[in-house]
Amino acid sequence: MTILETVIPVFLMIFLGKFLKSKNIISDSGISCIKSISTNVFLPVMAFDTLIHGSFSLDSLLLIGLEIFILFTAFGLGFLFKRFFDPSINGYVPYAMTTYEGGLFGWALIAILVGHKSEAMFSIVSMDIFSGIFCFTVMATGLKFLAGQQMTKKEIFISIITNPLIIAVILGFIGAAFNLGEIIDNSKAANLYTKTVNMFIQPLSPMILICIGSGLVFDWNVLKKGLKLAFLRYGIQIILCLITLLVISITVGLSPELRVALLVYFFVPTSFLLSMYANDKEAIEFTSGYLSLQIIISLIIYSAISIYASYYL
């Protein structure tokens, strides 16, 4: 029952999102509003609370270093493999190979398995912020260029420093350095803080899952456009995941919680930012099919990891 209790609610919320969208109960503008609230309010609160209750250690710093290496490795491999794709969409291949959609996908699923205040979650959030920085700099600039737009250095800088999630992560790191989480937990305001934070965090997973479901595409003619790249990405992610697990195991040691968190993280889709800058029919269908396939594959893998987690956590 533990496995079913973990997996079934996830799929129910995703199918609910698909159902609500198909019946026009939720519009595209409504989904956009939910995403905006999640990324600008709920996710920053979760990131801040997770980080202030964590502490920097050798494994978290090592994972941050590995994340940076992995982002640029996958990005470089994308340039190597882009020649095997149609010229109309091969410019998107390097950006589709790298980054992880932690905020609007991975964090919610990982938190279900290991808890949002765990050391494993602290490590994932710490890692993923560098994926976010990569998205808002290298990825956003490249995708805008492909779409015929330009982004100045000033615009890039402003987009980073004004992003609520990045601000929350920076404040969370500062709080962790001063043991803010422990100070709050031992204060008279502990219950008030916990109840307030939970009110922000508890709606996060269902809201994100509904958004994911609303965007799923089941049209085979669309899905097949991203099929080759989806399998190529996951093949490379398997290798990168194994390298990371091996490095962590032989250096600082790998806890069961961190192993589960990393397994989920490495198999979440690439950043949903990929679809935001597609502006022609071929690119739109390619990115839609590619992201939908990744979501489906990720959920299948997540189900398998949930079974593993039920025995080892």
Short mmCIF file of C-alpha atoms in Angstrom, two decimals:
data_model
loop_
_atom_site.label_atom_id
_atom_site.label_comp_id
_atom_site.label_asym_id
_atom_site.label_seq_id
_atom_site.Cartn_x
_atom_site.Cartn_y
_atom_site.Cartn_z
CA MET A 1 0.00 0.00 0.00
CA THR A 2 2.90 2.38 0.62
CA ILE A 3 3.88 2.32 -3.06
CA LEU A 4 0.30 2.83 -4.26
CA GLU A 5 -0.24 5.60 -1.75
CA THR A 6 2.79 7.38 -3.19
CA VAL A 7 2.25 6.85 -6.91
CA ILE A 8 -1.52 6.85 -7.41
CA PRO A 9 -2.12 10.40 -6.08
CA VAL A 10 0.61 11.68 -8.43
CA PHE A 11 -1.05 10.13 -11.48
CA LEU A 12 -4.52 11.19 -10.35
CA MET A 13 -3.48 14.84 -10.11
CA ILE A 14 -1.80 14.68 -13.52
CA PHE A 15 -4.84 13.12 -15.16
CA LEU A 16 -7.04 15.65 -13.38
CA GLY A 17 -5.01 18.41 -15.02
CA LYS A 18 -5.46 16.78 -18.43
CA PHE A 19 -9.20 16.35 -17.81
CA LEU A 20 -9.71 19.94 -16.63
CA LYS A 21 -7.87 21.26 -19.69
CA SER A 22 -9.78 19.02 -22.12
CA LYS A 23 -13.10 20.24 -20.66
CA ASN A 24 -11.93 23.87 -20.76
CA ILE A 25 -12.43 24.12 -17.00
CA ILE A 26 -8.88 25.45 -16.87
CA SER A 27 -7.68 27.69 -19.68
CA ASP A 28 -4.13 28.30 -20.86
CA SER A 29 -4.20 31.63 -19.03
CA GLY A 30 -5.38 29.86 -15.87
CA ILE A 31 -2.52 27.36 -16.08
CA SER A 32 -0.13 30.25 -16.64
CA CYS A 33 -1.41 31.91 -13.46
CA ILE A 34 -0.99 28.69 -11.44
CA LYS A 35 2.58 28.31 -12.73
CA SER A 36 3.30 31.94 -11.89
CA ILE A 37 2.01 31.56 -8.32
CA SER A 38 3.95 28.30 -7.89
CA THR A 39 7.27 29.63 -9.18
CA ASN A 40 7.05 33.10 -7.62
CA VAL A 41 5.46 32.29 -4.24
CA PHE A 42 5.20 28.64 -3.21
CA LEU A 43 8.51 27.32 -4.61
CA PRO A 44 10.58 30.17 -3.09
CA VAL A 45 9.04 29.45 0.33
CA MET A 46 9.82 25.74 0.00
CA ALA A 47 13.39 26.45 -1.18
CA PHE A 48 14.01 28.90 1.69
CA ASP A 49 12.62 26.54 4.34
CA THR A 50 14.56 23.58 2.96
CA LEU A 51 17.84 25.47 2.84
CA ILE A 52 17.70 27.06 6.30
CA HIS A 53 17.12 23.59 7.78
CA GLY A 54 20.14 22.16 5.99
CA SER A 55 23.84 22.59 6.44
CA PHE A 56 26.73 22.79 4.02
CA SER A 57 28.91 19.72 3.95
CA LEU A 58 31.44 18.15 1.64
CA ASP A 59 28.77 16.11 -0.15
CA SER A 60 26.55 19.12 -0.92
CA LEU A 61 29.51 21.13 -2.22
CA LEU A 62 30.69 18.16 -4.27
CA LEU A 63 27.22 17.76 -5.76
CA ILE A 64 27.17 21.43 -6.76
CA GLY A 65 30.48 20.94 -8.56
CA LEU A 66 29.17 17.81 -10.26
CA GLU A 67 26.01 19.64 -11.32
CA ILE A 68 28.01 22.35 -13.09
CA PHE A 69 30.14 19.70 -14.81
CA ILE A 70 27.04 17.73 -15.87
CA LEU A 71 25.20 20.78 -17.24
CA PHE A 72 28.05 21.74 -19.54
CA THR A 73 28.87 18.13 -20.47
CA ALA A 74 25.30 17.44 -21.62
CA PHE A 75 25.21 20.81 -23.39
CA GLY A 76 28.43 20.02 -25.26
CA LEU A 77 27.19 16.55 -26.24
CA GLY A 78 24.09 18.23 -27.67
CA PHE A 79 26.28 20.07 -30.18
CA LEU A 80 27.99 16.79 -31.02
CA PHE A 81 24.70 14.99 -31.75
CA LYS A 82 22.71 17.82 -33.35
CA ARG A 83 23.86 16.84 -36.84
CA PHE A 84 21.70 13.70 -36.57
CA PHE A 85 18.51 15.77 -36.41
CA ASP A 86 16.51 17.70 -38.97
CA PRO A 87 17.93 21.18 -39.67
CA SER A 88 14.56 22.76 -38.80
CA ILE A 89 14.91 21.73 -35.15
CA ASN A 90 18.54 20.73 -34.57
CA GLY A 91 19.37 24.12 -33.09
CA TYR A 92 17.27 23.17 -30.06
CA VAL A 93 19.13 19.89 -29.44
CA PRO A 94 21.95 21.20 -27.19
CA TYR A 95 19.43 23.05 -24.96
CA ALA A 96 17.12 20.02 -24.88
CA MET A 97 19.94 17.77 -23.67
CA THR A 98 20.90 19.77 -20.59
CA THR A 99 19.24 21.26 -17.45
CA TYR A 100 16.59 19.72 -15.17
CA GLU A 101 13.08 20.93 -14.45
CA GLY A 102 13.51 20.78 -10.70
CA GLY A 103 11.17 23.55 -9.61
CA LEU A 104 8.11 22.65 -11.67
CA PHE A 105 8.58 18.89 -11.55
CA GLY A 106 11.44 17.29 -9.64
CA TRP A 107 11.23 19.06 -6.28
CA ALA A 108 7.60 18.10 -5.76
CA LEU A 109 8.22 14.42 -6.53
CA ILE A 110 11.44 14.20 -4.53
CA ALA A 111 9.80 15.85 -1.51
CA ILE A 112 7.08 13.18 -1.55
CA LEU A 113 9.72 10.45 -1.12
CA VAL A 114 12.33 12.02 1.17
CA GLY A 115 10.60 15.05 2.74
CA HIS A 116 11.29 18.69 1.99
CA LYS A 117 13.42 19.24 5.14
CA SER A 118 15.77 16.31 4.59
CA GLU A 119 19.49 16.68 3.92
CA ALA A 120 18.92 14.97 0.57
CA MET A 121 16.42 17.65 -0.42
CA PHE A 122 18.86 20.34 0.72
CA SER A 123 21.48 18.88 -1.62
CA ILE A 124 19.04 18.71 -4.55
CA VAL A 125 17.90 22.31 -4.11
CA SER A 126 21.51 23.44 -3.81
CA MET A 127 22.38 21.62 -7.03
CA ASP A 128 19.32 22.70 -8.93
CA ILE A 129 19.83 26.42 -8.40
CA PHE A 130 22.81 26.16 -10.76
CA SER A 131 20.57 24.47 -13.31
CA GLY A 132 18.27 27.50 -12.91
CA ILE A 133 21.14 29.94 -13.42
CA PHE A 134 22.17 28.01 -16.54
CA CYS A 135 18.57 28.27 -17.78
CA PHE A 136 18.29 32.01 -17.25
CA THR A 137 21.68 32.74 -18.84
CA VAL A 138 23.02 30.27 -21.40
CA MET A 139 19.72 28.59 -22.27
CA ALA A 140 17.47 31.67 -22.36
CA THR A 141 19.99 33.61 -24.45
CA GLY A 142 20.45 30.76 -26.93
CA LEU A 143 16.73 30.05 -27.28
CA LYS A 144 15.93 33.71 -27.79
CA PHE A 145 18.59 33.82 -30.49
CA LEU A 146 17.00 30.81 -32.20
CA ALA A 147 13.63 32.56 -32.03
CA GLY A 148 15.10 35.66 -33.63
CA GLN A 149 15.27 37.67 -30.42
CA GLN A 150 18.20 39.15 -28.58
CA MET A 151 18.91 39.43 -24.87
CA THR A 152 21.41 41.95 -23.54
CA LYS A 153 23.77 41.26 -20.66
CA LYS A 154 21.80 43.76 -18.59
CA GLU A 155 18.53 41.91 -19.27
CA ILE A 156 20.14 38.61 -18.30
CA PHE A 157 21.51 40.09 -15.09
CA ILE A 158 18.17 41.68 -14.14
CA SER A 159 16.27 38.45 -14.86
CA ILE A 160 18.56 36.61 -12.42
CA ILE A 161 18.65 39.09 -9.53
CA THR A 162 14.89 39.74 -9.64
CA ASN A 163 13.85 36.08 -9.81
CA PRO A 164 12.01 35.25 -6.54
CA LEU A 165 13.29 31.67 -6.48
CA ILE A 166 16.91 32.71 -6.82
CA ILE A 167 16.43 35.40 -4.15
CA ALA A 168 14.89 32.79 -1.83
CA VAL A 169 17.79 30.40 -2.45
CA ILE A 170 20.40 33.09 -1.70
CA LEU A 171 18.57 34.02 1.51
CA GLY A 172 18.27 30.31 2.33
CA PHE A 173 22.02 29.81 1.94
CA ILE A 174 22.64 32.79 4.22
CA GLY A 175 20.14 31.41 6.74
CA ALA A 176 21.82 27.99 6.63
CA ALA A 177 25.19 29.60 7.36
CA PHE A 178 23.75 31.16 10.53
CA ASN A 179 21.66 28.09 11.57
CA LEU A 180 18.46 30.08 11.09
CA GLY A 181 16.32 26.94 10.87
CA GLU A 182 17.50 25.71 14.26
CA ILE A 183 17.00 29.16 15.78
CA ILE A 184 13.41 29.31 14.50
CA ASP A 185 12.64 25.74 15.60
CA ASN A 186 13.80 26.52 19.14
CA SER A 187 11.92 29.81 19.37
CA LYS A 188 8.43 30.57 20.67
CA ALA A 189 7.35 31.29 17.10
CA ALA A 190 8.23 27.78 15.91
CA ASN A 191 4.62 26.54 15.62
CA LEU A 192 3.47 29.73 13.91
CA TYR A 193 6.34 29.53 11.43
CA THR A 194 5.74 25.84 10.68
CA LYS A 195 2.00 26.25 10.15
CA THR A 196 2.51 29.28 7.92
CA VAL A 197 5.17 27.59 5.80
CA ASN A 198 3.07 24.43 5.47
CA MET A 199 0.18 26.48 4.12
CA PHE A 200 2.46 27.59 1.29
CA ILE A 201 4.12 24.23 0.67
CA GLN A 202 1.21 21.77 0.89
CA PRO A 203 -0.64 23.06 -2.23
CA LEU A 204 2.59 23.03 -4.25
CA SER A 205 2.69 19.39 -5.38
CA PRO A 206 -0.96 19.15 -6.54
CA MET A 207 -0.79 22.51 -8.32
CA ILE A 208 2.40 21.56 -10.18
CA LEU A 209 1.05 18.12 -11.10
CA ILE A 210 -2.17 19.63 -12.45
CA CYS A 211 -0.10 22.01 -14.60
CA ILE A 212 1.99 19.10 -15.88
CA GLY A 213 -1.13 17.12 -16.77
CA SER A 214 -2.72 20.05 -18.59
CA GLY A 215 0.25 20.30 -20.92
CA LEU A 216 0.59 16.62 -21.78
CA VAL A 217 0.27 15.74 -25.48
CA PHE A 218 -0.93 12.28 -26.52
CA ASP A 219 -0.98 12.86 -30.28
CA TRP A 220 1.43 10.30 -31.73
CA ASN A 221 2.22 12.53 -34.73
CA VAL A 222 3.48 15.13 -32.26
CA LEU A 223 5.11 12.74 -29.80
CA LYS A 224 7.19 10.93 -32.42
CA LYS A 225 8.94 14.19 -33.36
CA GLY A 226 10.76 14.14 -30.02
CA LEU A 227 11.16 10.37 -29.66
CA LYS A 228 14.76 10.03 -30.87
CA LEU A 229 16.02 12.92 -28.77
CA ALA A 230 14.12 11.76 -25.65
CA PHE A 231 15.82 8.37 -25.73
CA LEU A 232 19.19 9.96 -26.49
CA ARG A 233 18.84 12.32 -23.52
CA TYR A 234 17.88 9.54 -21.11
CA GLY A 235 20.70 7.34 -22.34
CA ILE A 236 23.17 10.12 -21.56
CA GLN A 237 21.46 10.85 -18.22
CA ILE A 238 21.91 7.21 -17.19
CA ILE A 239 25.66 7.55 -17.74
CA LEU A 240 25.85 10.91 -15.94
CA CYS A 241 23.77 9.57 -13.04
CA LEU A 242 26.00 6.51 -12.64
CA ILE A 243 29.12 8.71 -12.68
CA THR A 244 27.63 10.97 -10.00
CA LEU A 245 26.55 8.06 -7.78
CA LEU A 246 29.99 6.47 -8.14
CA VAL A 247 31.87 9.68 -7.32
CA ILE A 248 29.69 10.38 -4.27
CA SER A 249 29.96 6.76 -3.08
CA ILE A 250 33.76 6.65 -3.17
CA THR A 251 34.28 10.14 -1.72
CA VAL A 252 31.80 11.28 0.92
CA GLY A 253 29.43 8.31 0.99
CA LEU A 254 25.91 7.92 -0.36
CA SER A 255 22.91 7.77 1.99
CA PRO A 256 19.73 5.92 0.87
CA GLU A 257 17.79 9.22 0.87
CA LEU A 258 20.32 11.00 -1.34
CA ARG A 259 20.47 8.02 -3.70
CA VAL A 260 16.69 8.12 -4.16
CA ALA A 261 16.66 11.91 -4.56
CA LEU A 262 19.41 11.80 -7.19
CA LEU A 263 17.74 8.99 -9.12
CA VAL A 264 14.54 11.04 -9.37
CA TYR A 265 16.40 14.26 -10.18
CA PHE A 266 18.47 12.87 -13.06
CA PHE A 267 15.40 11.57 -14.83
CA VAL A 268 13.13 14.62 -14.65
CA PRO A 269 12.55 16.46 -17.95
CA THR A 270 14.75 19.22 -19.25
CA SER A 271 13.69 22.74 -18.29
CA PHE A 272 10.20 23.69 -19.43
CA LEU A 273 11.82 26.94 -20.57
CA LEU A 274 12.58 25.01 -23.78
CA SER A 275 9.00 25.40 -25.03
CA MET A 276 8.64 29.08 -24.15
CA TYR A 277 10.71 30.41 -27.07
CA ALA A 278 9.58 28.09 -29.87
CA ASN A 279 7.83 30.29 -32.44
CA ASP A 280 7.28 28.21 -35.57
CA LYS A 281 5.17 25.11 -36.20
CA GLU A 282 8.05 22.64 -36.45
CA ALA A 283 9.73 23.91 -33.27
CA ILE A 284 6.46 24.07 -31.31
CA GLU A 285 5.49 20.49 -32.21
CA PHE A 286 9.02 19.24 -31.57
CA THR A 287 9.34 20.82 -28.10
CA SER A 288 5.77 19.83 -27.13
CA GLY A 289 6.28 16.23 -28.16
CA TYR A 290 9.74 16.07 -26.60
CA LEU A 291 8.67 17.45 -23.21
CA SER A 292 5.50 15.32 -23.11
CA LEU A 293 7.52 12.18 -23.81
CA GLN A 294 9.98 13.10 -21.07
CA ILE A 295 7.16 13.64 -18.59
CA ILE A 296 5.66 10.23 -19.40
CA ILE A 297 9.05 8.47 -19.20
CA SER A 298 9.93 10.34 -16.00
CA LEU A 299 6.70 9.25 -14.31
CA ILE A 300 7.31 5.61 -15.26
CA ILE A 301 10.84 5.83 -13.83
CA TYR A 302 9.49 7.63 -10.74
CA SER A 303 7.08 4.75 -10.14
CA ALA A 304 9.98 2.29 -10.25
CA ILE A 305 12.05 4.47 -7.90
CA SER A 306 9.07 4.68 -5.51
CA ILE A 307 9.08 0.88 -5.29
CA TYR A 308 12.82 0.95 -4.58
CA ALA A 309 12.34 3.70 -1.97
CA SER A 310 9.63 1.72 -0.17
CA TYR A 311 12.19 -0.99 0.62
CA TYR A 312 15.26 1.10 1.39
CA LEU A 313 13.96 4.26 3.10
#
